[in-house]
Amino acid sequence: MEKYNPQAIEPKWQKVWDEQGVFAAEEDKAKKKFFGLIEFPYPSGDGLHTGHLRSNTAMDIICRKRRMQGYNVLYPIGFDAFGLPTENYAIKKKIKPQEATAKNIATFTKQLKEAGFSFDWSRSFSTTDEDYYKWTQWIFVQMFKRGLAEKKKETINWCTSCKIGLANEEVVNGVCERCGGEVVKKIKEQWVLKITKYADRLIKDLDTVDYLERIKTQQVNWIGKSVGAEIRFKIYDLRFKNEPLDELVVFTTRPDTLFGATFMVVAPEHQLISNFQDTISNFQEVKNYIEEAKKKSDLERTDLNKEKTGVEIKGIKAINPVNGQEIPIFVADYVMMGYGTGAIMAVPAHDERDYEFAKKYNISIKEVVAPLIKKETKDDKPTEKRDVVCAIVKDVKKNQILCLNWKKTGWKAFPMGGTDGENLIDAARREVREETGYKNIRFVKKIGEPFYQNFWRPHKDSNVFGKFETLFFELEDYEKDEVNEKEKEQHEAVWIDEDKVKEFINVSGPELIWQRYSGLDEKCFLGEGIAINSGEFNGLSTTEFKEKIVNWLKETVLGKKQIQYKLHDWIFSRQRYWGEPIPLIFCANCKKLAENPKSEIRNPKLNEGEILNPGWYVEENLPVVLPDIDDYLPTDEGDSPLAKKEDWVKTKCPVCGEEARRETDVMPNWAGSNWYFIRYTDPKNDQMMVDPAKAKYWLPVDWYNGGMEHTTLHLLYSRFVWKFLYDIGAVPKECGVEPYAKRTAHGMILGEGGVKMSKSKGNVINPDEYVKKYGADTLRVYEMFMGPFDQPIAWEDKSVNGVYRFLNRIWLLQDKLQAPSSKLQINSKSQIPNPKLVTLLHQTIKKVGEDIEEMKFNTAVAQMMILLNELEKQEEISATHYSLFIILLSPFAPHLAEELWQKLGHKESIQKENWPEYDVNLIKAEEFELVVQINGKVREKILVPAEIGEAEVKELTMKNEKVLKWLNGQEPKKIIYVKGKLVSMVI
RNA sequence: GCCCAGGUGGCGGAACUGGUAGACGCACAGGACUUAAAAUCCUGCGACUUCGGUCAUGCGGGUUCGAUUCCCGCCCUGGGCACCA
C-alpha cells in the first residue's frame, strides 16, 4: 500500500471540487436551506492567519455536516478590502491600494483553497468591487433620504497617526484602537448616521436571536440604556433673586433622591459658564480650572483613582425645585459633557462620586433613602407595620454593651421592640427593663437616620415591616427587676465587651446599627430603600417614589421621564482615500436659497435628508467611482486626499445647475462589511441590491461565527443597517427583524507559550508551512483538537505531529479492511460478531454529531481517536464500520476521507452520503462496572449485566470478598443504589 | 471599582443532571524493529507509600452517603466596561 501523502491527494480533490462546482449553491425550494457564515477576511499583506483557519474550519465542518444531513447549504466567501491597513501597506510598499488589494486577495484565495474549505467561490466578491460598493453607496443614499444621515459639526477624536476621525467606539483607553496613536479632540464637519434612533430595537430584538449570552450582554451594555428623569433647576443671580436667570437641565436615574440634591455640577465644557461670565463673580478662577481640565487628556480625566477636583461657580445659585432650597453650582471634570446634559444634580448621600466631592469641599450631605433590609418573608402570613426602637446600652465603667441572645432563633442582637405609640425614649427604656431587667439608664443620643427591615418572625409566625430607630443609653447602676418567665424563655441578656460586639452580632439589622454607632458606616448608601426627609413622599419605596416624582415633575413642568443611551450617533466620515466615496454633492447656491425664508426656489423633490442638510443632494448616478489618483497620501489638515483632485470634485448641482462640489470624505471600513452577507445571496444583480425572492430563500443567516472582537461594533452596526433595510423593504419582511439567527465566537489563537502573535515578536504562525509539511487535513484537525473552540489557546508546535499520526493511522487502517460488502448493516448486534465495537461505533456517531452542534470539536476528535484505537485492535474491520468512520471524519479531514472513500470503490463524492444516525438501543453497553463505595470511598468494582436490579446488586455486593473485608463484620447502616452506576454503603 | 469567564498531572485538556478525577493527545522513560537514525509498534507515566493504602481538581469553610460540579468567604489569571449621573 502506498504511503499517506497529503501533498498529492489534497490538490487532487481540491481540483475535483472546484471543477465540478460541488459547493456552488442554488436556490432549491424542495430542500431546507442552511446559510453558514464566517466573517469575511480582510486581505492584509500578511496573508492568511491561523485564526482565520480555525473559524473557517469550524463552520466548514458544520456546513459539510449539514449537506450530508440533506440541507441546501450556502457557505460563501468574500473580501473586506477597503480601509486603512491596505492603504498603509500600499504606502509602505510604494504601490497603489488597488494593486495591493488585488495581490492580497490572490494570496488569500490561494491559501483558502488549499485549506479545502467548501466555499461557494462562484459568489465571491470584494467590497472594493464597483458593482458591490455601488450598493453600499445606495444604502447610504437611502439613509440620507430618510434623514438618518446628517453632516454635523462634531467634536471628534482625531488620530494623529492615522490622520482620521474615529468613532467613539474606536477610541480605546484614550488611544486609537488600531494604531495605538495619540487621539486629540478636533472639531470637524462629519457625516453621522443616527443609529441611536434604533437603540431600543437593537436591545429588544436580542430576545429573538440565539447569541452567546455574553455577546448579548455586550450589546446591551454598549447601547447603555438608562431610564430616569430630566429635571430643570432654576438658576438665580444672587443679586436679583426675583427672576430666574436660566434653567439648568440634568438627567438622573435616581429622581427619588431629589430631596437630597445639595449641589449641582456642570462639565467644564458646559454652556452655562460662557453664557453667564458676567454674572459669575469668580469667573477668572472658573476659567482657570476649565483651562486646566482641557489640558488633561481623556485618559487622565477618566482615571478613576484620581482625586476629584472642581471649583464653585460663585454669584449664581440653583434652586432645588422640590424643596426650594438654594444650592451651590460647581464646575468639575468628573462630569462629562458627552453623556446626558453635561450637568448633574449631586446627591452626596446616595452617590459615591458626589459623596467624595462633597466630603472634599465640605458640602452638606442629606440622607433621603433609608436602607430596607429584606429578609425571608412568608407571603401567606400577615404583615404588620411597626415602629421599632432599638437600644444600645453601654456600661461605661466596664466598657461593655448590653446584648441579647435569642435562644430559639439563635439571633444575637440588642434589646429592641415595638413602640406601641409611646415616645421613642420611653419605649426603649421599657424594652430594656422587660427584656433585661435594668431599670436605670440615661438617654444620650439618637444614632443616625432610621432604617427599615422586612422579615418573618418565627416566634410570632408573622411578617414585620419595621421602621427601626436607634437610641444610645448609658447604664447608671446595676439595679434591676426580675425578668418574667416568658421573656426568659426567649432570650438572655449578656454583656459583651465593646470591641467584641462586632463579632457577636449575627443579624443584619443590628449589624447596620452597630456600624452606625461605631462610625464605620462611612460610605453613602447606594441601594434602594424607603424615602425619608422627603416631605410628602416619605415612606415610599424607591420604585414607587420614582413613579410619583416623575408624574409630579410632569405636572409642575419641572421635568419629565427621560431615557438616556451611552450609544452615540455613528461617525461615518473618514478623511482618507481607500474607501467608498460618500455619494453626495454640495451646492453653496442652493444652501443660501434654502436658508432664505423668502426664497421661492425650492427643490420640489426635496426629501427629509436634504431638508436636514440644506445644499446637499445625492448623486443619483451610482456608483460614484473612487478616482484613481497618484497622490493618495493623507493630509495633515485632515481633508481627504480626494479633495486635491479638483476635476473630480467639481460638478454641477443636480437641482440649480450651478457649480457644486462632491463630498470628499469616504466611508469607514464598517460600511462594506455590515451588509455583505445579504449580497452573497444575489452577488451579480446589477438592478437591485438583492432580489427579494433570493433574499427570502436564504436569509436570515442561520449561523454566524466570528471573533469576539467584532461582537460589539460590527455586530451592532450590521444589525442596525439590517433593521433599516428591513424598514424600507429592501430586504423582505419574511427575513425577519434580525440578520443573524445564531451567533457564536471562537477564541483567539495565541503564539507558543500563550502570548499574542505579532510580527514584532516574530511568533506568527504561517499556515502555508504546515500545509506543506503535514497537509491541510492535519492543520484543520489540529486546530479543532487543540482545545475548546470558544476559548483562547496557545499554538503548540509539537502537538501538530500527533494529529498527523492520527490521520496516518486511519490511512493504515485500510490494511485490515475486509472485502467490501455491498450492504451496510449497522443496526443489529446479532449479525456482527463484536457487540462492543458496535456500541462504541454508535456512541461515536452520537458524540461526534452532538459535539459538532455544540462546537465542541476537541472532544469530537478525541472520540474518533478512541474509535480508531479500538479498530486498530481488531484483526479485521468490516467495510461497514470503516465506511461509517470515514463519513464521520469527512467534515474534519475532507481530502483524506474523499480519497479513502474512492478507494472503497465509490464513484460519488463522500459529500453525497447521508450523515449517519445512531441507534439508541445500541449505545447502551450490555454490561457495566458497578462501583462499590464504602463511606464515600471506592473500594471495589464489579462487572454486572446492564439490566441488574437493586436486590441483585445488594446480594452480589454483600457476597463480595473485598466488600466483606471493608465491612469488617459490620452491617451497613445505609445502602444507596444509583441505577447503572454505583452502590454506596455507610457503616 | 463593576461585570463576565476561568484556575484540574510536566503540558493542551476530558468528566452527563452531585456518582470511578485525569478521557484523548503531547512530552518523557523503557522495550521491539533497524548496521544506525527517523518513522512505526508495545509498555509505563499525578504525588507519597511500610505496597495494605493515603493524599490530590487555586485557598479556607459548609451541605451531602458522596463535591472538579452546589452554597459562603478569600486568593490568583484572562477578557470586557470604566467618573454613564
PDB file of N, CA, C and O in Angstrom, chain A residues 88-113:
ATOM      1  N   ASN A  88      -2.200  51.790   4.261  1.00  0.00           N
ATOM      2  CA  ASN A  88      -0.891  51.943   4.900  1.00  0.00           C
ATOM      3  C   ASN A  88       0.142  50.972   4.316  1.00  0.00           C
ATOM      4  O   ASN A  88       1.300  51.326   4.112  1.00  0.00           O
ATOM      5  N   TYR A  89      -0.308  49.771   4.020  1.00  0.00           N
ATOM      6  CA  TYR A  89       0.560  48.764   3.419  1.00  0.00           C
ATOM      7  C   TYR A  89       1.028  49.233   2.046  1.00  0.00           C
ATOM      8  O   TYR A  89       2.211  49.130   1.693  1.00  0.00           O
ATOM      9  N   ALA A  90       0.092  49.813   1.289  1.00  0.00           N
ATOM     10  CA  ALA A  90       0.419  50.298  -0.049  1.00  0.00           C
ATOM     11  C   ALA A  90       1.421  51.450   0.017  1.00  0.00           C
ATOM     12  O   ALA A  90       2.364  51.510  -0.774  1.00  0.00           O
ATOM     13  N   ILE A  91       1.194  52.347   1.006  1.00  0.00           N
ATOM     14  CA  ILE A  91       2.122  53.480   1.176  1.00  0.00           C
ATOM     15  C   ILE A  91       3.528  52.947   1.445  1.00  0.00           C
ATOM     16  O   ILE A  91       4.512  53.389   0.862  1.00  0.00           O
ATOM     17  N   LYS A  92       3.587  51.979   2.327  1.00  0.00           N
ATOM     18  CA  LYS A  92       4.888  51.415   2.695  1.00  0.00           C
ATOM     19  C   LYS A  92       5.578  50.751   1.498  1.00  0.00           C
ATOM     20  O   LYS A  92       6.772  50.907   1.283  1.00  0.00           O
ATOM     21  N   LYS A  93       4.797  50.019   0.699  1.00  0.00           N
ATOM     22  CA  LYS A  93       5.379  49.292  -0.436  1.00  0.00           C
ATOM     23  C   LYS A  93       5.481  50.171  -1.671  1.00  0.00           C
ATOM     24  O   LYS A  93       5.895  49.683  -2.734  1.00  0.00           O
ATOM     25  N   LYS A  94       4.996  51.417  -1.530  1.00  0.00           N
ATOM     26  CA  LYS A  94       5.015  52.372  -2.650  1.00  0.00           C
ATOM     27  C   LYS A  94       4.273  51.828  -3.872  1.00  0.00           C
ATOM     28  O   LYS A  94       4.738  51.905  -5.009  1.00  0.00           O
ATOM     29  N   ILE A  95       3.116  51.240  -3.590  1.00  0.00           N
ATOM     30  CA  ILE A  95       2.244  50.818  -4.689  1.00  0.00           C
ATOM     31  C   ILE A  95       0.858  51.409  -4.433  1.00  0.00           C
ATOM     32  O   ILE A  95       0.631  52.030  -3.399  1.00  0.00           O
ATOM     33  N   LYS A  96      -0.044  51.211  -5.371  1.00  0.00           N
ATOM     34  CA  LYS A  96      -1.394  51.739  -5.168  1.00  0.00           C
ATOM     35  C   LYS A  96      -2.233  50.738  -4.375  1.00  0.00           C
ATOM     36  O   LYS A  96      -2.049  49.527  -4.503  1.00  0.00           O
ATOM     37  N   PRO A  97      -3.177  51.252  -3.584  1.00  0.00           N
ATOM     38  CA  PRO A  97      -4.029  50.332  -2.821  1.00  0.00           C
ATOM     39  C   PRO A  97      -4.741  49.325  -3.717  1.00  0.00           C
ATOM     40  O   PRO A  97      -4.932  48.174  -3.322  1.00  0.00           O
ATOM     41  N   GLN A  98      -5.123  49.773  -4.910  1.00  0.00           N
ATOM     42  CA  GLN A  98      -5.795  48.864  -5.853  1.00  0.00           C
ATOM     43  C   GLN A  98      -4.921  47.647  -6.124  1.00  0.00           C
ATOM     44  O   GLN A  98      -5.392  46.508  -6.131  1.00  0.00           O
ATOM     45  N   GLU A  99      -3.673  47.954  -6.342  1.00  0.00           N
ATOM     46  CA  GLU A  99      -2.706  46.912  -6.679  1.00  0.00           C
ATOM     47  C   GLU A  99      -2.492  45.980  -5.476  1.00  0.00           C
ATOM     48  O   GLU A  99      -2.506  44.757  -5.599  1.00  0.00           O
ATOM     49  N   ALA A 100      -2.313  46.607  -4.324  1.00  0.00           N
ATOM     50  CA  ALA A 100      -2.091  45.827  -3.096  1.00  0.00           C
ATOM     51  C   ALA A 100      -3.269  44.911  -2.834  1.00  0.00           C
ATOM     52  O   ALA A 100      -3.107  43.730  -2.502  1.00  0.00           O
ATOM     53  N   THR A 101      -4.474  45.448  -3.010  1.00  0.00           N
ATOM     54  CA  THR A 101      -5.683  44.661  -2.762  1.00  0.00           C
ATOM     55  C   THR A 101      -5.741  43.446  -3.692  1.00  0.00           C
ATOM     56  O   THR A 101      -5.984  42.325  -3.239  1.00  0.00           O
ATOM     57  N   ALA A 102      -5.511  43.679  -4.962  1.00  0.00           N
ATOM     58  CA  ALA A 102      -5.576  42.577  -5.926  1.00  0.00           C
ATOM     59  C   ALA A 102      -4.572  41.487  -5.569  1.00  0.00           C
ATOM     60  O   ALA A 102      -4.881  40.293  -5.580  1.00  0.00           O
ATOM     61  N   LYS A 103      -3.388  41.925  -5.190  1.00  0.00           N
ATOM     62  CA  LYS A 103      -2.339  40.978  -4.856  1.00  0.00           C
ATOM     63  C   LYS A 103      -2.711  40.174  -3.597  1.00  0.00           C
ATOM     64  O   LYS A 103      -2.591  38.952  -3.566  1.00  0.00           O
ATOM     65  N   ASN A 104      -3.182  40.893  -2.594  1.00  0.00           N
ATOM     66  CA  ASN A 104      -3.528  40.217  -1.334  1.00  0.00           C
ATOM     67  C   ASN A 104      -4.698  39.266  -1.501  1.00  0.00           C
ATOM     68  O   ASN A 104      -4.724  38.187  -0.914  1.00  0.00           O
ATOM     69  N   ILE A 105      -5.671  39.686  -2.284  1.00  0.00           N
ATOM     70  CA  ILE A 105      -6.829  38.800  -2.500  1.00  0.00           C
ATOM     71  C   ILE A 105      -6.375  37.518  -3.195  1.00  0.00           C
ATOM     72  O   ILE A 105      -6.824  36.417  -2.850  1.00  0.00           O
ATOM     73  N   ALA A 106      -5.460  37.661  -4.159  1.00  0.00           N
ATOM     74  CA  ALA A 106      -4.960  36.475  -4.862  1.00  0.00           C
ATOM     75  C   ALA A 106      -4.284  35.515  -3.878  1.00  0.00           C
ATOM     76  O   ALA A 106      -4.520  34.301  -3.914  1.00  0.00           O
ATOM     77  N   THR A 107      -3.471  36.085  -2.984  1.00  0.00           N
ATOM     78  CA  THR A 107      -2.799  35.247  -1.987  1.00  0.00           C
ATOM     79  C   THR A 107      -3.813  34.548  -1.083  1.00  0.00           C
ATOM     80  O   THR A 107      -3.733  33.345  -0.842  1.00  0.00           O
ATOM     81  N   PHE A 108      -4.758  35.326  -0.592  1.00  0.00           N
ATOM     82  CA  PHE A 108      -5.769  34.758   0.311  1.00  0.00           C
ATOM     83  C   PHE A 108      -6.568  33.655  -0.376  1.00  0.00           C
ATOM     84  O   PHE A 108      -6.848  32.615   0.214  1.00  0.00           O
ATOM     85  N   THR A 109      -6.936  33.926  -1.625  1.00  0.00           N
ATOM     86  CA  THR A 109      -7.730  32.938  -2.368  1.00  0.00           C
ATOM     87  C   THR A 109      -6.975  31.619  -2.469  1.00  0.00           C
ATOM     88  O   THR A 109      -7.529  30.557  -2.202  1.00  0.00           O
ATOM     89  N   LYS A 110      -5.711  31.722  -2.823  1.00  0.00           N
ATOM     90  CA  LYS A 110      -4.901  30.521  -2.964  1.00  0.00           C
ATOM     91  C   LYS A 110      -4.837  29.771  -1.632  1.00  0.00           C
ATOM     92  O   LYS A 110      -5.050  28.563  -1.571  1.00  0.00           O
ATOM     93  N   GLN A 111      -4.573  30.526  -0.577  1.00  0.00           N
ATOM     94  CA  GLN A 111      -4.447  29.891   0.740  1.00  0.00           C
ATOM     95  C   GLN A 111      -5.755  29.262   1.195  1.00  0.00           C
ATOM     96  O   GLN A 111      -5.768  28.168   1.761  1.00  0.00           O
ATOM     97  N   LEU A 112      -6.853  29.956   0.964  1.00  0.00           N
ATOM     98  CA  LEU A 112      -8.153  29.429   1.389  1.00  0.00           C
ATOM     99  C   LEU A 112      -8.505  28.169   0.615  1.00  0.00           C
ATOM    100  O   LEU A 112      -9.064  27.224   1.161  1.00  0.00           O
ATOM    101  N   LYS A 113      -8.156  28.170  -0.674  1.00  0.00           N
ATOM    102  CA  LYS A 113      -8.465  26.986  -1.476  1.00  0.00           C
ATOM    103  C   LYS A 113      -7.624  25.794  -1.033  1.00  0.00           C
ATOM    104  O   LYS A 113      -8.087  24.661  -1.032  1.00  0.00           O
TER     105      LYS A 113
END
